[in-house]
Coordinates of C-alpha atoms in Angstrom, one line a residue:
Chain A
X189 CA 17.1 42.7 29.1
X190 CA 18.0 42.5 25.5
X191 CA 17.2 45.4 23.2
X192 CA 14.5 44.8 20.7
X193 CA 14.9 48.2 19.1
X194 CA 12.6 51.2 19.3
X195 CA 9.5 49.6 17.9
X196 CA 7.3 47.6 20.3
X197 CA 4.9 45.1 18.8
X198 CA 1.4 46.5 18.7
X199 CA -1.9 44.7 19.0
X200 CA -5.0 46.5 17.8
X201 CA -8.4 45.1 18.8
X202 CA -12.0 46.3 18.5
X203 CA -13.7 47.3 21.7
X204 CA -15.5 44.2 23.1
X205 CA -13.2 41.7 21.5
X206 CA -10.8 39.5 23.4
X207 CA -7.1 40.3 23.4
X208 CA -4.2 37.9 23.7
X209 CA -0.8 39.3 24.5
X210 CA 2.2 37.0 24.2
X211 CA 5.6 36.9 25.9
X212 CA 8.6 34.6 25.6
X213 CA 10.7 34.4 28.7
X214 CA 14.3 33.6 28.9
X215 CA 15.2 31.6 32.1
X216 CA 13.9 28.1 32.4
X217 CA 14.6 28.3 36.1
X218 CA 12.2 31.2 36.6
X219 CA 9.4 30.3 39.0
X220 CA 7.3 33.4 39.2
X221 CA 5.8 35.4 36.3
X222 CA 3.9 38.7 36.4
X223 CA 2.0 40.9 34.0
X224 CA 2.2 44.7 34.4
X225 CA 0.2 47.4 32.6
X226 CA 1.7 50.8 32.0
X227 CA -0.4 53.7 30.9
X228 CA 1.2 56.8 29.4
X229 CA 3.1 58.9 31.9
X230 CA 2.6 56.3 34.7
X231 CA 4.6 53.6 36.4
X232 CA 3.8 49.9 35.7
X233 CA 0.8 48.6 37.5
X234 CA 0.5 44.9 38.7
X235 CA -2.2 43.0 36.8
X236 CA -1.9 39.3 37.6
X237 CA 0.8 36.8 38.5
X238 CA 1.4 33.0 38.2
X239 CA 3.8 30.6 39.7
X240 CA 5.6 27.9 37.8
X241 CA 3.6 25.1 39.4
X242 CA 0.5 26.4 37.7
X243 CA -0.4 26.6 34.0
X244 CA -3.4 28.9 34.3
X245 CA -4.7 31.6 36.6
X246 CA -7.8 33.8 36.2
X247 CA -8.6 37.2 37.5
X248 CA -11.2 39.7 36.8
X249 CA -11.5 39.8 33.0
X250 CA -7.9 38.6 32.7
X251 CA -6.3 35.1 32.4
X252 CA -2.6 34.2 32.4
X253 CA -1.4 31.0 30.7
X254 CA 2.0 29.6 31.3
X255 CA 3.6 27.0 29.0
X256 CA 6.9 26.0 30.5
X257 CA 7.8 23.6 27.8
X258 CA 8.2 26.4 25.3
X259 CA 8.9 29.2 27.9
X260 CA 5.8 31.1 26.8
X261 CA 3.4 33.3 28.8
X262 CA 0.2 34.9 27.6
X263 CA -2.3 37.4 28.9
X264 CA -5.8 37.2 27.8
X265 CA -8.1 40.1 28.3
X266 CA -11.8 39.5 27.9
X267 CA -14.2 42.1 26.5
X268 CA -11.4 44.6 25.9
X269 CA -12.3 48.2 26.8
X270 CA -10.8 51.5 25.8
X271 CA -9.3 51.8 29.3
X272 CA -7.2 48.7 28.5
X273 CA -5.1 50.7 26.0
X274 CA -1.6 50.7 27.4
X275 CA 1.8 48.9 27.2
X276 CA 1.8 45.5 28.7
X277 CA 5.0 43.9 30.1
X278 CA 5.7 40.4 31.3
X279 CA 8.3 39.9 34.0
X280 CA 10.0 36.8 35.4
X281 CA 11.9 36.1 38.6
X282 CA 13.8 33.2 40.1
X283 CA 13.1 32.8 43.9
X284 CA 16.7 32.1 44.7
X285 CA 17.4 35.7 43.6
X286 CA 14.7 37.1 45.9
X287 CA 12.3 39.5 44.3
X288 CA 14.5 40.6 41.4
X289 CA 12.5 40.9 38.2
X290 CA 13.6 40.7 34.5
X291 CA 11.2 42.5 32.2
X292 CA 10.3 41.8 28.6
X293 CA 10.3 44.6 26.1
X294 CA 6.5 45.1 26.2
X295 CA 3.5 45.1 23.8
X296 CA 1.3 48.1 22.9
X297 CA -2.4 47.3 23.1
X298 CA -4.7 49.7 21.2
X299 CA -8.4 49.4 21.6
X300 CA -10.5 50.8 18.8
X301 CA -14.0 52.1 19.6
Chain B
X182 CA -1.5 56.0 51.8
X183 CA 0.8 57.5 49.1
X184 CA 2.5 54.3 48.0
X185 CA 5.8 55.0 46.2
X186 CA 6.7 58.7 45.7
X187 CA 9.4 59.8 43.3
X188 CA 10.8 63.3 43.0
X189 CA 11.4 65.2 40.8
X190 CA 9.0 64.2 38.0
X191 CA 11.1 66.0 35.4
X192 CA 14.8 67.1 35.3
X193 CA 17.2 68.4 32.7
X194 CA 20.9 68.2 33.4
X195 CA 24.1 69.2 31.6
X196 CA 26.7 66.6 31.0
X197 CA 29.0 66.2 34.0
X198 CA 26.4 67.4 36.5
X199 CA 25.4 65.2 39.5
X200 CA 22.0 64.8 41.0
X201 CA 20.0 62.6 43.3
X202 CA 16.6 61.1 42.4
X203 CA 14.5 60.6 45.4
X204 CA 12.2 57.6 46.2
X205 CA 10.1 57.1 49.3
X206 CA 7.6 54.5 50.2
X207 CA 5.2 54.3 53.2
X208 CA 4.3 50.6 53.0
X209 CA 7.1 49.4 55.2
X210 CA 8.5 47.3 52.4
X211 CA 11.9 45.8 52.8
X212 CA 12.7 45.5 49.1
X213 CA 13.3 48.6 47.0
X214 CA 14.7 48.9 43.5
X215 CA 15.6 51.3 40.7
X216 CA 14.9 50.7 37.0
X217 CA 15.5 52.7 33.9
X218 CA 13.2 52.5 30.9
X219 CA 14.4 53.5 27.5
X220 CA 12.2 53.8 24.3
X221 CA 11.0 50.5 23.0
X222 CA 12.6 48.5 25.9
X223 CA 11.4 47.0 29.1
X224 CA 12.6 48.1 32.5
X225 CA 16.2 47.3 33.4
X226 CA 17.3 46.9 37.0
X227 CA 20.0 49.4 38.1
X228 CA 20.3 48.8 41.9
X229 CA 18.2 47.2 44.5
X230 CA 18.1 46.9 48.3
X231 CA 16.6 44.1 50.5
X232 CA 16.6 46.2 53.6
X233 CA 18.2 49.2 55.4
X234 CA 21.9 49.2 55.0
X235 CA 21.9 46.5 52.3
X236 CA 22.3 47.4 48.6
X237 CA 23.4 45.4 45.5
X238 CA 23.9 46.0 41.8
X239 CA 21.4 45.1 39.1
X240 CA 21.9 44.7 35.4
X241 CA 23.0 48.3 34.6
X242 CA 24.7 49.8 37.7
X243 CA 27.5 51.8 36.1
X244 CA 27.3 55.5 36.7
X245 CA 24.8 55.2 39.6
X246 CA 25.1 55.0 43.3
X247 CA 22.5 54.1 45.9
X248 CA 22.3 54.0 49.7
X249 CA 19.6 52.8 52.1
X250 CA 19.8 54.4 55.5
X251 CA 16.1 54.0 56.3
X252 CA 13.4 51.5 55.3
X253 CA 11.4 54.3 53.7
X254 CA 14.0 56.0 51.4
X255 CA 16.1 54.8 48.5
X256 CA 17.8 57.6 46.7
X257 CA 19.6 57.1 43.3
X258 CA 22.6 59.3 42.6
X259 CA 24.0 60.1 39.2
X260 CA 27.7 60.8 39.8
X261 CA 28.6 62.6 36.5
X262 CA 25.6 62.7 34.2
X263 CA 26.1 61.5 30.6
X264 CA 23.7 61.7 27.6
X265 CA 23.4 57.9 27.7
X266 CA 21.7 58.3 31.0
X267 CA 18.8 60.1 29.4
X268 CA 15.9 57.9 30.4
X269 CA 12.8 57.5 32.6
X270 CA 13.7 56.2 36.0
X271 CA 11.3 54.1 38.1
X272 CA 11.5 53.2 41.7
X273 CA 9.6 50.2 43.1
X274 CA 9.1 48.5 46.4
X275 CA 7.7 45.3 47.8
X276 CA 8.1 42.8 50.5
X277 CA 11.3 40.8 50.1
X278 CA 10.0 37.3 49.7
X279 CA 10.1 36.1 46.1
X280 CA 6.8 36.5 44.4
X281 CA 5.6 39.7 46.0
X282 CA 4.1 42.2 43.6
X283 CA 6.2 45.3 43.2
X284 CA 4.6 48.7 43.5
X285 CA 6.0 51.4 41.2
X286 CA 6.2 55.1 41.4
X287 CA 5.3 57.3 38.4
X288 CA 8.8 57.9 37.3
X289 CA 11.4 60.7 36.9
X290 CA 12.0 61.8 33.3
X291 CA 15.6 62.8 33.0
X292 CA 17.3 64.5 30.1
X293 CA 21.0 64.9 29.9
X294 CA 22.2 67.6 27.4

């Protein structure tokens, strides 16, 4: 991955509001995309994934949108809660390379009560 | 079911020392990988393995060795520690097929003085 320096983008939202976290991916051949959540002192935790033949997938309170034209991925969190505060990473993979993942730099989500 | 277990959680080394970071998983996953995470950056792949006896290099392999003698274990060896290897190291495992969610350990925080 490329370095984006020491300062991650930060998104601050009010508890109960919806959050949208964005990610630009690099490889137009990537066919699998994943969002991970990382809490302080923990390893990344799988949230939701989407394959390149889809443009939207919904989970519990989360929705992932994929725009292959502009190589953009977004994670929407409905009714954001304090427990959603974490760093969120998108990752991409190309199935010909097996399960190797390339991670983005991450976005900090801060939820204000 | 412990998932992915990494030891130690913290380690301080002097420049030039060697050490092994341990990773074990109990999910019978074929695929295991090591990442490093530096401040403000996403995870970068060091080495990975698609099964016992098979390893390959990732994006940043220099200064690290791996072996995979069993399905469960995937140790990462630092041959001669350098300050540039100060980082948080994460091990992950999954089934080998592309698109399988990777499960992460909680990391080893390594400081090289």
